[in-house]
mmCIF file of C-alpha atoms and ligand atoms in Angstrom:
data_model
loop_
_atom_site.group_PDB
_atom_site.id
_atom_site.type_symbol
_atom_site.label_atom_id
_atom_site.label_comp_id
_atom_site.label_asym_id
_atom_site.label_seq_id
_atom_site.Cartn_x
_atom_site.Cartn_y
_atom_site.Cartn_z
ATOM 1 C CA MET J 14 217.683 0.837 98.129
ATOM 2 C CA ALA J 15 215.723 -2.611 99.047
ATOM 3 C CA ARG J 16 214.585 -4.959 96.485
ATOM 4 C CA VAL J 17 211.262 -4.987 95.670
ATOM 5 C CA SER J 18 209.751 -9.029 94.151
ATOM 6 C CA VAL J 19 207.128 -7.134 91.742
ATOM 7 C CA MET J 20 204.733 -10.549 91.057
ATOM 8 C CA SER J 21 205.602 -14.174 90.525
ATOM 9 C CA ARG J 22 205.146 -17.430 88.966
ATOM 10 C CA THR J 23 205.337 -20.867 90.552
ATOM 11 C CA ALA J 24 204.959 -24.110 88.750
ATOM 12 C CA ILE J 25 205.300 -27.894 90.023
ATOM 13 C CA ALA J 26 206.924 -31.011 88.148
ATOM 14 C CA PRO J 27 207.015 -34.434 88.523
ATOM 15 C CA CYS J 28 209.828 -36.588 89.372
ATOM 16 C CA SER J 29 210.211 -39.238 85.772
ATOM 17 C CA THR J 30 212.138 -42.077 84.301
ATOM 18 C CA ALA J 31 213.898 -41.736 80.920
ATOM 19 C CA ASN J 32 214.510 -44.841 78.224
ATOM 20 C CA LEU J 33 212.248 -47.711 80.138
ATOM 21 C CA GLY J 34 215.232 -50.858 79.141
ATOM 22 C CA PRO J 35 215.570 -49.998 75.306
ATOM 23 C CA GLY J 36 213.931 -47.360 74.672
ATOM 24 C CA TYR J 37 217.794 -45.181 75.425
ATOM 25 C CA ASP J 38 217.300 -41.136 74.702
ATOM 26 C CA VAL J 39 213.860 -41.954 73.654
ATOM 27 C CA PHE J 40 210.516 -43.068 76.367
ATOM 28 C CA GLY J 41 209.466 -41.775 79.252
ATOM 29 C CA LEU J 42 207.406 -42.207 82.198
ATOM 30 C CA ALA J 43 206.675 -39.379 84.097
ATOM 31 C CA LEU J 44 206.576 -40.117 87.920
ATOM 32 C CA ASP J 45 203.193 -39.374 90.630
ATOM 33 C CA ALA J 46 206.107 -39.900 94.080
ATOM 34 C CA LEU J 47 208.152 -37.040 94.192
ATOM 35 C CA GLU J 48 208.680 -33.364 92.389
ATOM 36 C CA ASP J 49 210.038 -30.042 92.547
ATOM 37 C CA THR J 50 208.385 -26.392 92.369
ATOM 38 C CA VAL J 51 210.268 -23.191 91.127
ATOM 39 C CA ARG J 52 209.018 -20.729 91.077
ATOM 40 C CA ILE J 53 209.961 -17.262 89.520
ATOM 41 C CA THR J 54 209.513 -13.977 90.552
ATOM 42 C CA LYS J 55 210.662 -10.675 88.388
ATOM 43 C CA MET J 56 212.562 -8.070 90.395
ATOM 44 C CA LEU J 57 213.318 -4.473 90.317
ATOM 45 C CA GLY J 58 216.432 -3.758 88.269
ATOM 46 C CA SER J 59 217.668 -5.394 84.991
ATOM 47 C CA GLY J 60 219.701 -8.430 83.576
ATOM 48 C CA LYS J 61 220.194 -10.162 87.047
ATOM 49 C CA ILE J 62 219.051 -13.747 87.347
ATOM 50 C CA VAL J 63 219.700 -15.389 90.599
ATOM 51 C CA ILE J 64 218.800 -18.755 92.052
ATOM 52 C CA LYS J 65 217.799 -20.146 96.017
ATOM 53 C CA ASN J 66 217.732 -23.587 95.741
ATOM 54 C CA SER J 67 216.580 -25.631 98.804
ATOM 55 C CA ASP J 68 219.074 -28.383 98.833
ATOM 56 C CA ARG J 69 222.835 -26.861 98.438
ATOM 57 C CA ALA J 70 224.961 -29.685 96.799
ATOM 58 C CA ILE J 71 222.538 -28.666 93.488
ATOM 59 C CA PRO J 72 224.363 -25.159 91.698
ATOM 60 C CA ALA J 73 223.419 -22.210 92.946
ATOM 61 C CA THR J 74 224.660 -20.486 89.296
ATOM 62 C CA ALA J 75 222.701 -19.194 86.667
ATOM 63 C CA GLU J 76 224.600 -20.715 83.990
ATOM 64 C CA SER J 77 225.404 -24.798 85.736
ATOM 65 C CA ASN J 78 221.734 -24.389 87.032
ATOM 66 C CA SER J 79 219.080 -26.901 84.714
ATOM 67 C CA ALA J 80 216.504 -24.530 85.948
ATOM 68 C CA GLY J 81 218.947 -21.521 85.227
ATOM 69 C CA ILE J 82 219.916 -22.308 82.026
ATOM 70 C CA VAL J 83 216.854 -22.478 80.850
ATOM 71 C CA VAL J 84 215.194 -19.134 82.196
ATOM 72 C CA LYS J 85 218.874 -17.205 80.678
ATOM 73 C CA ARG J 86 217.522 -19.075 77.436
ATOM 74 C CA MET J 87 214.076 -17.964 77.649
ATOM 75 C CA MET J 88 215.308 -14.212 78.501
ATOM 76 C CA SER J 89 217.353 -14.694 75.686
ATOM 77 C CA ASP J 90 215.037 -14.926 72.746
ATOM 78 C CA PHE J 91 212.252 -13.640 73.780
ATOM 79 C CA GLN J 92 215.041 -10.291 74.601
ATOM 80 C CA ILE J 93 213.170 -10.071 78.551
ATOM 81 C CA ASP J 94 216.586 -7.963 80.592
ATOM 82 C CA ASP J 95 214.130 -8.099 83.970
ATOM 83 C CA SER J 96 215.592 -9.652 86.827
ATOM 84 C CA ILE J 97 214.647 -12.698 88.123
ATOM 85 C CA GLU J 98 214.267 -14.444 91.265
ATOM 86 C CA ILE J 99 214.329 -18.696 90.867
ATOM 87 C CA GLN J 100 212.993 -20.131 94.028
ATOM 88 C CA ILE J 101 213.797 -23.871 93.344
ATOM 89 C CA THR J 102 212.749 -26.593 95.896
ATOM 90 C CA LYS J 103 213.960 -29.551 95.548
ATOM 91 C CA GLY J 104 211.992 -32.482 96.504
ATOM 92 C CA VAL J 105 213.281 -35.192 93.866
ATOM 93 C CA PRO J 106 217.327 -35.732 94.425
ATOM 94 C CA ALA J 107 219.642 -34.936 92.678
ATOM 95 C CA GLY J 108 221.733 -37.897 90.379
ATOM 96 C CA TYR J 109 220.028 -40.797 91.142
ATOM 97 C CA GLY J 110 218.544 -41.359 87.540
ATOM 98 C CA ILE J 111 215.129 -40.393 88.368
ATOM 99 C CA GLY J 112 215.172 -36.571 86.544
ATOM 100 C CA SER J 113 215.650 -33.757 89.318
ATOM 101 C CA SER J 114 217.477 -31.731 86.817
ATOM 102 C CA ALA J 115 214.641 -32.251 84.156
ATOM 103 C CA ALA J 116 212.558 -31.627 87.101
ATOM 104 C CA SER J 117 213.179 -28.277 87.253
ATOM 105 C CA ALA J 118 213.804 -27.780 84.360
ATOM 106 C CA ALA J 119 210.330 -28.248 82.861
ATOM 107 C CA ALA J 120 209.019 -25.921 85.794
ATOM 108 C CA ALA J 121 210.978 -23.241 85.531
ATOM 109 C CA ALA J 122 210.227 -23.551 81.914
ATOM 110 C CA ILE J 123 206.693 -23.580 82.695
ATOM 111 C CA ALA J 124 205.902 -21.359 85.534
ATOM 112 C CA PHE J 125 208.961 -18.312 83.356
ATOM 113 C CA ASN J 126 206.076 -19.322 80.269
ATOM 114 C CA ALA J 127 203.331 -17.823 82.671
ATOM 115 C CA LEU J 128 205.188 -15.543 84.340
ATOM 116 C CA TYR J 129 205.395 -13.443 80.913
ATOM 117 C CA ASN J 130 202.269 -15.202 78.935
ATOM 118 C CA LEU J 131 204.182 -15.829 75.977
ATOM 119 C CA LYS J 132 202.316 -18.125 75.078
ATOM 120 C CA ILE J 133 204.507 -20.984 74.023
ATOM 121 C CA ASP J 134 203.217 -24.048 72.687
ATOM 122 C CA LYS J 135 204.273 -27.459 74.719
ATOM 123 C CA ASN J 136 206.686 -28.549 72.497
ATOM 124 C CA LYS J 137 208.710 -25.667 72.646
ATOM 125 C CA LEU J 138 208.956 -25.494 75.898
ATOM 126 C CA ILE J 139 209.700 -29.434 75.762
ATOM 127 C CA GLU J 140 212.882 -28.233 74.141
ATOM 128 C CA TYR J 141 213.673 -25.064 76.803
ATOM 129 C CA ALA J 142 213.297 -27.277 78.970
ATOM 130 C CA ALA J 143 215.979 -29.384 76.864
ATOM 131 C CA GLU J 144 218.711 -26.861 77.673
ATOM 132 C CA GLY J 145 218.409 -27.631 81.485
ATOM 133 C CA GLU J 146 220.127 -31.094 80.581
ATOM 134 C CA ILE J 147 222.080 -29.876 79.782
ATOM 135 C CA ALA J 148 223.626 -28.421 82.211
ATOM 136 C CA SER J 149 223.307 -31.957 84.039
ATOM 137 C CA ALA J 150 224.334 -34.870 81.352
ATOM 138 C CA GLY J 151 226.643 -32.401 78.928
ATOM 139 C CA ALA J 152 223.945 -33.178 76.071
ATOM 140 C CA LYS J 153 220.252 -31.737 75.436
ATOM 141 C CA HIS J 154 218.530 -35.024 75.906
ATOM 142 C CA TYR J 155 214.680 -34.545 75.620
ATOM 143 C CA ASP J 156 212.849 -38.192 77.488
ATOM 144 C CA ASN J 157 212.951 -37.241 81.663
ATOM 145 C CA VAL J 158 212.398 -33.295 80.342
ATOM 146 C CA SER J 159 209.399 -35.201 77.481
ATOM 147 C CA ALA J 160 207.420 -36.850 80.298
ATOM 148 C CA SER J 161 208.254 -34.275 83.040
ATOM 149 C CA VAL J 162 206.579 -31.428 81.074
ATOM 150 C CA LEU J 163 203.214 -33.658 78.899
ATOM 151 C CA GLY J 164 202.848 -36.964 81.859
ATOM 152 C CA GLY J 165 201.920 -40.091 80.885
ATOM 153 C CA PHE J 166 204.442 -42.250 78.950
ATOM 154 C CA VAL J 167 205.987 -39.952 76.166
ATOM 155 C CA ILE J 168 208.206 -40.909 72.734
ATOM 156 C CA GLY J 169 210.641 -38.328 71.400
ATOM 157 C CA HIS J 170 211.492 -38.617 67.863
ATOM 158 C CA LYS J 171 213.135 -35.733 65.487
ATOM 159 C CA ARG J 172 212.048 -32.721 68.386
ATOM 160 C CA GLN J 173 208.571 -34.160 68.508
ATOM 161 C CA PHE J 174 206.444 -35.768 71.856
ATOM 162 C CA ILE J 175 203.670 -38.541 71.565
ATOM 163 C CA ARG J 176 202.186 -39.079 74.382
ATOM 164 C CA ILE J 177 200.558 -42.358 75.086
ATOM 165 C CA GLU J 178 197.792 -42.353 78.687
ATOM 166 C CA PRO J 179 199.646 -45.260 80.575
ATOM 167 C CA PRO J 180 196.771 -47.862 81.876
ATOM 168 C CA ARG J 181 195.763 -47.990 84.894
ATOM 169 C CA ASP J 182 197.569 -51.143 86.381
ATOM 170 C CA LEU J 183 201.048 -49.962 85.916
ATOM 171 C CA PHE J 184 202.281 -50.250 88.860
ATOM 172 C CA LEU J 185 206.593 -49.504 89.471
ATOM 173 C CA VAL J 186 208.361 -49.099 92.291
ATOM 174 C CA VAL J 187 212.148 -47.487 92.559
ATOM 175 C CA ALA J 188 214.673 -48.289 94.981
ATOM 176 C CA VAL J 189 217.159 -44.950 94.866
ATOM 177 C CA PRO J 190 220.532 -46.874 96.570
ATOM 178 C CA ILE J 191 220.987 -42.744 98.313
ATOM 179 C CA SER J 192 224.404 -43.877 99.934
ATOM 180 C CA ILE J 193 225.981 -44.284 97.038
ATOM 181 C CA GLN J 194 228.394 -40.814 96.156
ATOM 182 C CA VAL J 195 227.205 -39.908 92.546
ATOM 183 C CA PRO J 196 229.812 -37.998 90.647
ATOM 184 C CA LYS J 197 228.833 -34.327 89.717
ATOM 185 C CA LYS J 198 228.588 -34.805 86.774
ATOM 186 C CA LYS J 199 226.914 -38.303 87.017
ATOM 187 C CA THR J 200 224.642 -38.698 83.211
ATOM 188 C CA GLU J 201 227.638 -37.217 81.289
ATOM 189 C CA VAL J 202 229.673 -40.127 82.920
ATOM 190 C CA ALA J 203 227.306 -43.049 82.703
ATOM 191 C CA ARG J 204 227.260 -42.314 78.745
ATOM 192 C CA SER J 205 230.429 -42.256 78.507
ATOM 193 C CA VAL J 206 230.922 -46.164 79.252
ATOM 194 C CA LEU J 207 228.867 -46.765 76.224
ATOM 195 C CA PRO J 208 229.583 -47.669 72.950
ATOM 196 C CA LYS J 209 230.057 -45.852 70.389
ATOM 197 C CA GLU J 210 229.101 -48.798 67.470
ATOM 198 C CA VAL J 211 226.486 -51.431 68.384
ATOM 199 C CA PRO J 212 226.079 -54.911 66.136
ATOM 200 C CA LEU J 213 222.874 -54.698 63.964
ATOM 201 C CA LYS J 214 221.202 -57.619 65.939
ATOM 202 C CA SER J 215 221.842 -55.811 69.047
ATOM 203 C CA VAL J 216 219.739 -52.934 67.759
ATOM 204 C CA VAL J 217 217.348 -55.087 66.110
ATOM 205 C CA HIS J 218 216.597 -57.357 69.754
ATOM 206 C CA ASN J 219 216.602 -53.264 71.470
ATOM 207 C CA VAL J 220 214.184 -52.060 68.335
ATOM 208 C CA SER J 221 211.577 -55.062 69.105
ATOM 209 C CA GLY J 222 211.387 -54.429 72.799
ATOM 210 C CA ALA J 223 210.900 -50.495 72.005
ATOM 211 C CA SER J 224 207.848 -51.150 70.783
ATOM 212 C CA THR J 225 206.789 -54.590 72.247
ATOM 213 C CA ILE J 226 206.475 -51.391 74.823
ATOM 214 C CA VAL J 227 204.789 -48.802 72.655
ATOM 215 C CA ALA J 228 201.975 -51.435 71.581
ATOM 216 C CA GLY J 229 201.724 -52.316 75.262
ATOM 217 C CA PHE J 230 201.379 -48.217 76.144
ATOM 218 C CA ALA J 231 199.213 -48.174 73.560
ATOM 219 C CA LEU J 232 196.907 -51.454 74.764
ATOM 220 C CA LYS J 233 197.241 -50.373 77.546
ATOM 221 C CA ASP J 234 198.835 -54.021 78.490
ATOM 222 C CA VAL J 235 201.027 -54.213 81.976
ATOM 223 C CA GLU J 236 202.192 -57.378 80.499
ATOM 224 C CA MET J 237 203.328 -56.945 76.571
ATOM 225 C CA ILE J 238 205.122 -54.160 77.923
ATOM 226 C CA ALA J 239 207.460 -55.793 80.952
ATOM 227 C CA ARG J 240 208.079 -58.026 77.731
ATOM 228 C CA GLY J 241 209.955 -55.316 76.142
ATOM 229 C CA ILE J 242 211.561 -54.071 79.399
ATOM 230 C CA ASP J 243 214.918 -55.929 77.894
ATOM 231 C CA ASP J 244 217.444 -54.041 76.671
ATOM 232 C CA ILE J 245 221.334 -55.909 75.557
ATOM 233 C CA ILE J 246 222.471 -52.690 74.567
ATOM 234 C CA VAL J 247 222.884 -49.893 76.913
ATOM 235 C CA GLU J 248 222.307 -51.759 80.706
ATOM 236 C CA PRO J 249 224.711 -54.375 80.349
ATOM 237 C CA VAL J 250 227.722 -51.662 80.006
ATOM 238 C CA ARG J 251 226.252 -49.482 82.963
ATOM 239 C CA LYS J 252 225.731 -52.286 84.962
ATOM 240 C CA HIS J 253 229.172 -52.128 86.276
ATOM 241 C CA LEU J 254 228.293 -48.525 87.968
ATOM 242 C CA ILE J 255 225.452 -49.664 90.400
ATOM 243 C CA PRO J 256 226.710 -52.097 92.783
ATOM 244 C CA GLY J 257 224.346 -54.596 93.553
ATOM 245 C CA TYR J 258 222.970 -54.557 90.290
ATOM 246 C CA ASP J 259 222.130 -57.812 90.303
ATOM 247 C CA SER J 260 220.433 -58.071 93.540
ATOM 248 C CA VAL J 261 218.121 -55.967 93.379
ATOM 249 C CA LYS J 262 216.934 -57.015 89.589
ATOM 250 C CA GLN J 263 216.753 -60.938 90.894
ATOM 251 C CA ASN J 264 215.214 -59.979 94.659
ATOM 252 C CA ALA J 265 212.256 -57.813 92.622
ATOM 253 C CA LEU J 266 211.935 -61.052 90.069
ATOM 254 C CA ALA J 267 211.198 -63.089 92.773
ATOM 255 C CA ALA J 268 209.410 -61.426 94.744
ATOM 256 C CA GLY J 269 206.761 -60.536 91.537
ATOM 257 C CA ALA J 270 207.505 -57.714 89.474
ATOM 258 C CA LEU J 271 207.385 -58.108 86.127
ATOM 259 C CA ALA J 272 210.061 -56.061 84.743
ATOM 260 C CA VAL J 273 213.183 -54.295 86.708
ATOM 261 C CA THR J 274 215.760 -52.092 84.447
ATOM 262 C CA ILE J 275 217.532 -48.936 85.914
ATOM 263 C CA SER J 276 215.982 -45.828 85.737
ATOM 264 C CA GLY J 277 217.318 -43.433 83.499
ATOM 265 C CA ALA J 278 221.542 -43.007 83.773
ATOM 266 C CA GLY J 279 220.327 -44.812 87.588
ATOM 267 C CA PRO J 280 222.597 -45.301 89.764
ATOM 268 C CA SER J 281 218.168 -45.521 90.965
ATOM 269 C CA MET J 282 216.879 -49.496 89.979
ATOM 270 C CA ILE J 283 212.764 -49.651 88.466
ATOM 271 C CA ALA J 284 210.217 -52.084 88.641
ATOM 272 C CA PHE J 285 207.667 -52.941 86.796
ATOM 273 C CA LEU J 286 204.435 -54.766 87.971
ATOM 274 C CA LYS J 287 200.923 -55.298 86.940
ATOM 275 C CA SER J 288 198.506 -53.992 90.455
ATOM 276 C CA GLY J 289 199.740 -52.220 93.897
ATOM 277 C CA LYS J 290 199.599 -55.467 95.356
ATOM 278 C CA LYS J 291 202.959 -56.685 95.663
ATOM 279 C CA ALA J 292 204.619 -53.186 95.833
ATOM 280 C CA ASN J 293 205.721 -53.568 99.429
ATOM 281 C CA LYS J 294 207.255 -56.520 98.572
ATOM 282 C CA VAL J 295 209.342 -55.996 96.125
ATOM 283 C CA ALA J 296 210.345 -52.212 97.572
ATOM 284 C CA ASP J 297 211.669 -54.794 100.653
ATOM 285 C CA ALA J 298 213.044 -56.778 97.804
ATOM 286 C CA MET J 299 215.378 -54.486 96.205
ATOM 287 C CA ALA J 300 216.172 -52.305 99.472
ATOM 288 C CA LYS J 301 217.403 -56.043 100.739
ATOM 289 C CA GLY J 302 218.944 -56.172 97.223
ATOM 290 C CA PHE J 303 220.621 -53.139 97.607
ATOM 291 C CA LEU J 304 222.040 -53.735 100.968
ATOM 292 C CA GLU J 305 223.664 -57.228 99.524
ATOM 293 C CA ALA J 306 226.059 -54.212 98.265
ATOM 294 C CA ASP J 307 225.961 -52.689 101.384
ATOM 295 C CA VAL J 308 224.284 -50.393 100.174
ATOM 296 C CA LYS J 309 221.129 -47.532 101.885
ATOM 297 C CA SER J 310 218.224 -46.956 99.598
ATOM 298 C CA MET J 311 214.895 -45.038 99.737
ATOM 299 C CA THR J 312 212.020 -46.942 98.065
ATOM 300 C CA PHE J 313 208.943 -45.863 96.577
ATOM 301 C CA SER J 314 205.975 -47.365 94.668
ATOM 302 C CA CYS J 315 203.928 -45.099 92.393
ATOM 303 C CA CYS J 316 201.830 -44.624 89.347
ATOM 304 C CA SER J 317 202.208 -41.933 86.779
ATOM 305 C CA SER J 318 201.553 -38.422 86.796
ATOM 306 C CA SER J 319 199.906 -36.699 84.849
ATOM 307 C CA GLY J 320 202.724 -33.995 84.323
ATOM 308 C CA SER J 321 203.411 -30.522 85.388
ATOM 309 C CA HIS J 322 201.546 -27.931 86.097
ATOM 310 C CA LEU J 323 201.114 -24.409 87.792
ATOM 311 C CA ALA J 324 200.792 -24.121 91.354
HETATM 312 N N1 HSE O 420 218.730 -41.351 78.551
HETATM 313 C C1 HSE O 420 219.119 -40.376 79.737
HETATM 314 C C2 HSE O 420 220.192 -41.418 79.819
HETATM 315 C C3 HSE O 420 218.473 -41.016 80.779
HETATM 316 O O1 HSE O 420 220.070 -43.023 80.179
HETATM 317 O O2 HSE O 420 221.902 -41.187 79.576
HETATM 318 C C4 HSE O 420 219.658 -39.511 81.595
HETATM 319 O O3 HSE O 420 218.348 -38.851 82.141
#
């Protein structure tokens, strides 16, 4: 018998950058650039989850796809036994550190919540969306999903999420090194190189940087945000995974960026600017930096996003 769609909801979620240097696993910033669209449809029948995906590189089983994991968990928690189709239209390239799996997971949580009128609060929606991060990172982390759901700049602490509206004159330029073949579980790999223990003086340095970033967002001061973007714990270890890292950073700073860091677990790099005037120049400089290492990149400039929404 032919399957008949009976009801569906669609949500759209933006890409994001995590860490912002010293805020490893704590800070997220939603980016008003690329986005994923997820449509969840209730089908006739029971207990089946079918994933339709615009990007063949993305896993298509409910157990290994970030949106699928979220929906599976929500179905189990709310004892929903319908058959579900998840249609994912990827706008965020996967594996480059700009919150691709998080965008799909966030959109899935929001669409599923709306479809079944579950009235789940945003904090809990972030918790569900973070389940999806297990698919790509091997561990739950909230930085990308919290930014993707709430928009703006988000601080996560003990599963509570604090959103601060970024300054209007904050501009970002992102260079995505698309010719790099990223490993399948890239985030897991990028996390495996990190030190298990850290000297106290490095922690003090990073906490002072992270605090300066938070103050900069709260006071709407882009230069202050940029001064805080100085990570001596994670970035020095991960930069070796990114061909061209040094030239991209130096070129962007020379072209007028106020700060440059790895976007999330990489390999994308993100530059922070006050106003969009120098954005093109910085984007070209970053692309040239990658080219010095024979890496082709895609660049985009953007402001912060206001977060996920129903279509
Ligand atoms: N905070 C995570 C990490 C972000 O750096 O591993 C992954 O996108």
